[in-house]
Every structure is written in C-alpha cells, then in structure tokens.
Coordinates of C-alpha atoms in Angstrom, one line a residue:
M1 CA 87.2 125.4 61.8
S2 CA 85.8 122.9 59.2
I3 CA 83.8 119.6 60.4
R4 CA 85.2 116.6 58.6
P5 CA 82.7 114.8 56.8
V6 CA 82.1 111.4 57.1
K7 CA 82.9 109.9 53.5
R8 CA 82.5 106.2 54.6
L9 CA 80.7 104.1 57.3
I10 CA 82.3 100.3 57.1
Q11 CA 81.1 97.4 59.1
S12 CA 84.3 95.3 60.1
K13 CA 84.4 91.9 58.8
P14 CA 85.0 88.4 60.1
T15 CA 87.9 86.9 58.7
L16 CA 90.2 84.3 59.8
E17 CA 94.5 84.7 60.0
G18 CA 97.5 83.1 61.4
A19 CA 96.9 79.5 62.2
G20 CA 92.9 79.7 62.6
V21 CA 92.9 83.3 64.7
H22 CA 88.7 84.5 64.2
L23 CA 88.9 88.2 64.1
R24 CA 87.4 91.5 62.6
R25 CA 88.9 93.0 59.9
A26 CA 88.0 96.9 59.3
F27 CA 90.1 97.7 56.4
G28 CA 93.1 96.0 54.2
F29 CA 94.3 94.5 51.4
G30 CA 92.7 96.0 47.8
N31 CA 92.3 99.3 47.4
T32 CA 93.6 101.1 51.0
K33 CA 94.7 104.3 49.5
D34 CA 91.7 106.9 51.5
F35 CA 93.8 105.6 54.2
D36 CA 97.4 106.0 53.4
P37 CA 99.7 105.6 55.6
F38 CA 97.8 102.9 56.9
L39 CA 97.4 99.5 55.3
L40 CA 95.1 97.5 57.6
L41 CA 93.2 97.5 61.0
D42 CA 92.2 94.0 62.7
D43 CA 90.2 93.7 65.5
F44 CA 90.7 90.4 67.9
R45 CA 88.1 90.4 70.3
N46 CA 86.9 87.0 71.2
D47 CA 85.9 85.3 74.6
V48 CA 85.9 81.9 72.9
P49 CA 89.9 80.4 73.7
E50 CA 89.9 77.6 71.0
D51 CA 89.2 80.5 68.2
Y52 CA 92.2 82.5 68.9
L53 CA 95.0 80.2 70.8
A54 CA 96.4 78.8 67.7
G55 CA 97.7 82.6 67.5
F56 CA 99.9 83.8 64.4
P57 CA 103.0 81.5 64.5
W58 CA 106.4 82.7 62.7
H59 CA 106.1 84.5 60.0
P60 CA 108.1 87.4 58.0
H61 CA 107.0 91.2 57.7
R62 CA 109.1 94.1 55.3
G63 CA 108.4 97.1 54.5
I64 CA 106.0 97.9 57.3
E65 CA 105.1 99.1 61.1
T66 CA 102.7 96.8 63.0
I67 CA 101.3 98.5 66.2
T68 CA 99.4 96.7 68.4
Y69 CA 97.0 97.8 71.2
V70 CA 95.9 95.0 73.8
L71 CA 92.7 95.7 76.1
A72 CA 92.5 92.4 77.8
G73 CA 94.0 89.5 78.0
T74 CA 98.1 89.3 76.6
V75 CA 99.9 88.6 73.4
E76 CA 103.4 86.7 73.8
H77 CA 105.7 87.8 71.2
G78 CA 109.1 86.7 69.9
D79 CA 111.4 87.6 66.7
S80 CA 114.7 86.8 64.8
M81 CA 116.6 89.0 66.6
G82 CA 116.2 87.4 70.0
N83 CA 113.3 89.7 71.4
R84 CA 111.1 87.8 73.6
G85 CA 108.0 89.3 76.2
A86 CA 104.4 89.8 76.7
I87 CA 102.2 92.8 76.0
A88 CA 99.0 93.1 78.5
A89 CA 95.7 94.7 78.7
G90 CA 96.6 98.5 77.9
D91 CA 100.1 97.8 76.7
V92 CA 101.1 98.8 73.3
Q93 CA 103.9 97.2 71.0
W94 CA 105.3 99.1 67.9
M95 CA 107.3 97.0 65.7
T96 CA 108.9 98.5 62.4
A97 CA 109.8 95.8 60.2
G98 CA 112.1 97.8 57.8
S99 CA 114.2 95.4 56.2
G100 CA 112.7 92.2 57.2
I101 CA 111.7 90.3 60.6
I102 CA 110.7 87.2 61.0
H103 CA 108.2 87.1 64.2
Q104 CA 104.8 85.4 65.9
E105 CA 102.2 86.6 68.1
M106 CA 100.4 84.5 70.8
P107 CA 97.3 85.4 72.3
K108 CA 96.6 84.3 75.7
G109 CA 92.9 85.1 77.4
D110 CA 92.6 86.5 80.6
P111 CA 91.5 84.4 83.2
A112 CA 87.6 84.8 81.8
G113 CA 89.3 83.7 78.8
R114 CA 88.5 86.9 76.9
M115 CA 91.1 88.4 74.6
H116 CA 90.8 91.7 73.0
G117 CA 93.2 94.3 71.0
F118 CA 93.9 95.8 67.5
Q119 CA 96.3 95.5 65.1
L120 CA 97.1 98.8 62.7
W121 CA 99.9 98.3 60.0
A122 CA 101.3 101.3 59.1
N123 CA 103.4 102.2 55.7
L124 CA 106.6 102.8 55.3
P125 CA 108.2 105.3 52.9
A126 CA 110.5 104.2 50.3
A127 CA 113.5 105.9 52.0
L128 CA 112.8 103.5 54.5
K129 CA 111.5 100.3 53.9
M130 CA 115.2 98.8 54.1
T131 CA 116.0 100.3 57.3
A132 CA 116.9 97.9 60.4
P133 CA 113.9 96.6 62.2
R134 CA 113.2 97.1 66.0
Y135 CA 110.6 97.4 68.7
Q136 CA 109.4 99.4 70.9
E137 CA 107.1 98.1 74.0
V138 CA 105.3 100.5 76.0
K139 CA 103.4 99.5 79.3
A140 CA 99.8 100.5 80.2
L141 CA 101.2 103.1 83.5
D142 CA 103.2 104.8 80.5
I143 CA 100.3 105.9 78.4
P144 CA 99.4 109.4 79.2
E145 CA 95.7 109.6 80.0
I146 CA 93.8 113.3 79.7
T147 CA 90.3 113.8 81.6
D148 CA 88.7 116.7 80.2
D149 CA 86.1 118.7 81.9
D150 CA 83.0 117.2 80.6
G151 CA 84.6 113.9 81.8
T152 CA 86.1 112.8 77.8
R153 CA 88.9 110.5 78.4
V154 CA 91.5 110.3 75.7
R155 CA 94.6 107.7 76.1
V156 CA 97.5 109.0 73.6
V157 CA 99.1 106.1 72.2
C158 CA 101.1 107.7 70.3
G159 CA 101.7 111.6 69.1
S160 CA 100.7 114.4 70.7
F161 CA 97.3 115.9 71.7
W162 CA 95.8 118.1 74.1
G163 CA 99.3 118.9 75.5
K164 CA 99.9 115.2 75.9
T165 CA 102.6 113.7 73.8
G166 CA 102.6 109.5 73.9
P167 CA 105.4 107.2 73.9
V168 CA 105.8 105.5 71.1
D169 CA 108.6 108.0 69.1
G170 CA 110.2 107.9 65.8
I171 CA 107.5 106.9 63.0
A172 CA 107.4 107.2 59.8
A173 CA 104.1 108.1 59.2
E174 CA 104.1 110.5 62.2
P175 CA 100.4 109.1 63.4
I176 CA 98.4 110.4 66.0
Y177 CA 96.7 107.3 67.8
L178 CA 93.6 107.9 70.3
D179 CA 91.5 106.1 72.5
V180 CA 88.9 108.2 73.1
S181 CA 85.9 107.6 75.6
V182 CA 83.0 110.2 75.8
S183 CA 80.4 110.2 78.4
A184 CA 76.6 109.4 77.4
G185 CA 75.0 112.4 75.4
K186 CA 77.9 114.3 75.5
R187 CA 78.9 115.7 72.5
K188 CA 82.9 116.3 71.6
T189 CA 84.6 118.0 69.0
L190 CA 88.2 116.8 68.7
P191 CA 91.1 118.5 66.5
V192 CA 92.6 116.7 63.5
E193 CA 95.3 118.5 60.9
T194 CA 93.6 118.8 58.0
T195 CA 96.6 117.3 55.7
R196 CA 95.8 114.2 57.9
H197 CA 94.1 111.2 56.5
A198 CA 91.9 109.9 59.4
F199 CA 89.5 107.5 60.8
A200 CA 87.6 106.1 63.9
Y201 CA 86.7 102.9 65.1
V202 CA 83.7 102.3 67.5
F203 CA 84.1 99.6 69.7
G204 CA 82.2 100.5 72.6
G205 CA 78.9 102.0 72.8
A206 CA 77.4 104.1 70.1
G207 CA 76.9 107.7 68.4
K208 CA 76.7 109.7 65.9
F209 CA 79.3 111.8 64.2
C210 CA 78.6 114.8 62.6
N211 CA 78.5 114.8 58.6
A212 CA 79.2 118.2 57.5
S213 CA 78.5 116.7 53.5
G214 CA 74.8 118.3 52.1
P215 CA 72.5 119.5 54.2
L216 CA 75.2 119.5 57.1
A217 CA 77.4 122.0 55.3
V218 CA 78.3 124.4 58.4
P219 CA 76.6 123.2 61.9
T220 CA 75.7 125.8 64.0
E221 CA 73.5 126.4 67.2
A222 CA 70.4 127.1 64.6
V223 CA 70.7 124.1 62.9
K224 CA 70.8 120.7 65.1
W225 CA 73.2 118.5 63.3
A226 CA 72.3 115.5 65.6
D227 CA 68.5 115.7 64.5
T228 CA 69.4 116.5 61.1
T229 CA 68.2 113.6 58.7
P230 CA 70.3 111.7 57.8
P231 CA 72.3 111.0 60.7
V232 CA 75.8 108.7 60.7
E233 CA 75.2 106.3 63.3
A234 CA 77.8 104.5 64.5
D235 CA 77.6 101.5 66.8
N236 CA 80.2 98.8 68.1
R237 CA 82.6 97.3 65.2
S238 CA 82.0 100.3 62.9
L239 CA 84.6 102.2 61.0
I240 CA 84.5 105.6 59.9
L241 CA 86.4 107.5 57.6
F242 CA 86.4 111.0 57.2
D243 CA 87.2 113.2 54.6
R244 CA 89.3 116.8 55.1
G245 CA 88.5 119.1 57.6
D246 CA 90.3 120.1 60.9
E247 CA 87.9 118.7 63.1
V248 CA 85.9 115.6 64.1
T249 CA 82.6 116.1 66.1
V250 CA 80.9 113.0 68.3
H251 CA 77.5 113.0 69.9
A252 CA 77.3 110.0 72.2
G253 CA 74.2 107.4 72.8
D254 CA 73.1 106.2 75.5
D255 CA 75.4 104.0 76.8
G256 CA 78.3 106.6 75.7
I257 CA 81.1 105.9 72.7
R258 CA 84.9 104.5 73.1
F259 CA 86.7 104.5 69.6
L260 CA 89.9 104.7 68.4
L261 CA 90.7 107.7 66.6
V262 CA 93.4 107.6 64.6
S263 CA 95.4 110.2 61.4
G264 CA 98.3 110.3 60.0
K265 CA 100.5 111.8 56.9
P266 CA 99.5 110.4 53.5
L267 CA 102.5 109.0 52.3
E268 CA 101.2 109.1 48.2
E269 CA 103.8 106.6 47.1
P270 CA 103.1 103.3 44.9
V271 CA 102.3 100.3 46.7
A272 CA 102.8 96.5 45.8
W273 CA 101.3 94.1 48.4
Y274 CA 101.9 90.6 49.2
G275 CA 100.3 88.6 52.3
P276 CA 103.2 90.1 55.1
I277 CA 105.2 92.1 52.9
V278 CA 104.6 95.9 51.2
M279 CA 107.5 97.3 48.7
N280 CA 106.6 99.9 46.6
T281 CA 107.6 97.7 42.9
Q282 CA 106.9 94.3 41.6
E283 CA 110.2 93.7 41.2
Q284 CA 110.9 94.6 45.2
L285 CA 108.0 92.2 46.2
Q286 CA 109.5 89.3 44.1
Q287 CA 112.9 90.0 45.6
A288 CA 111.7 89.8 49.0
F289 CA 109.9 86.6 48.5
T290 CA 112.8 85.2 46.5
E291 CA 114.9 86.5 49.7
L292 CA 112.5 84.1 51.6
Q293 CA 113.0 81.2 49.7
E294 CA 117.0 81.5 49.9
G295 CA 117.7 82.1 53.5
K296 CA 118.6 85.9 52.7
F297 CA 116.0 87.5 53.7
L298 CA 117.1 88.6 56.9
K299 CA 119.5 91.7 56.8
V300 CA 120.0 92.6 60.3

C-alpha cells in the first residue's frame, strides 16, 4: 500500500457567481489538468440571505455534468425540459447537461437564514458531449451512510466504498464522491484507486493529511508522520490535491474533521471552455454559442 503524497494545498477563494451569489471557489477555470475529469468545485456557504437569494437565474450548459450537494437550506431548480423541484439538506442532484440544457438554481436558506452546499463540475468525454440531458435527484435518506468501528462516518454520494454503493449511477467519469467525518484525534486511512485523480475539501474542523513525499516516504510505527516536519495542516475551506498512490491518511484535530473525498478517472482529452459550456475544440465552443444566439442550442 502507498500513501498518496499531498501535491498541493489550496485555500478556496471568495468569488461572485450567478446574479451576485457570494461563494468560495476551491478550483475551477484556468488549468484544471490535475483535477481531470473534474473542472470546478464551489462552496456556497452563507448565513446572510442578501448574499445568496439572487441565485443562479436561467443559464445554459453543454458538455458537462453538475453535481449539487446540499447541507443546509434548499435549492429550487427548473429546466428547459420541464423539470421542477427542490433539493434540501442532505440531498444531491446530478445533472447531465450533455447536448444542452437551460436551467436555473435558486438557493433558499433554512429558518435561521443559513445556506450551505457544494457544486462540482465533471467533464464529459468527447463521445458523450452531445448525449441527451438528464437529471438524477436523490433524497438524503437514500444516500447510504457507513459508520466504522472507530466512529468514522462516510456518506456515499456516488460510487462504491466499503461495500456500499451510492444511488447516483451512469456517470461518465465514474466518480467516487464521499462525505467523510473523522472523530477528534483519530487517524484514518481511506482507500483510493491508484489510477484516479483525487482531492479532499475540508469544510469542518481541521487535521493533518499524511504527506508521503520527502522525509515521509514510508510512514511506519517507527516514524511518527504526524510529528514529522513539515506536517500538512488542513483546516476549514482548504482543498488538498493528492498525487498518485492507493490510500489517503488523515489525522483529525481536536474538533474532528469533515471533508469531501472525491476521485475520478482522468479523461485526458483537450478542453475548450468558456463560462458554462465545455467542449473539446474552439470550433465546437463557437458552434455552441452560435446555436445559443440562433435559438438552436437545445437538441432535446
């Protein structure tokens, strides 16, 4: 077994999206090769309704899948295919934009005015860029949760982990999307297939992710990695990009740690990207925007 070294530690950055929603972007736009097949991760956490109620009015997507995971409040949605609904705390919505969809997402806070969730973009391979769009909406009770002997809790949003399989299926990138909680002071090792790109996003507590590079090449009982300098300390709203290996090891801090652990098989295809549309060539990208202007964007 080989522990994945920490390749990069990133603090999510404040940004404005939609009609003026204040959120934090962990990664997205620019060079996202190290995250392939993922393109973007936004953390929309806010307890000031004026900073999020304007929402994300009607806008197009093509060539990607968007994954919205809500922890507090609700997100009301509608689309050009006539779908309407709302996802609430613990729910997940997986939208395959495919050949094209126009939709809106309008966040509503809980009774205390709090809104919290994540949106992850996954790229579609060239062969599926123009597939028919679809929605998968999953309620919180249908997402399996595993509690290990040491109290570690894992919600399996997508993919298979520890013998459980998440309810979202048929996703091109074959992602594994986990919501992991490790109790205070506990050390936990989690398997991740070597062939996948993987990252963690911490949104509660703090902890150390074992860095197997340099002096931490082979952590053993004789080498206390958690006491080795320099430790990699990751706190709230930190993103940890991992290098290759087949497991991730974390040591939770005094208040425990909660994080998303996401991995996927890289597509290794060219990316032509502008705003909400992601294709493989500039010609395809231009065609998409031309079709949008001419009213020919929607294929279904």
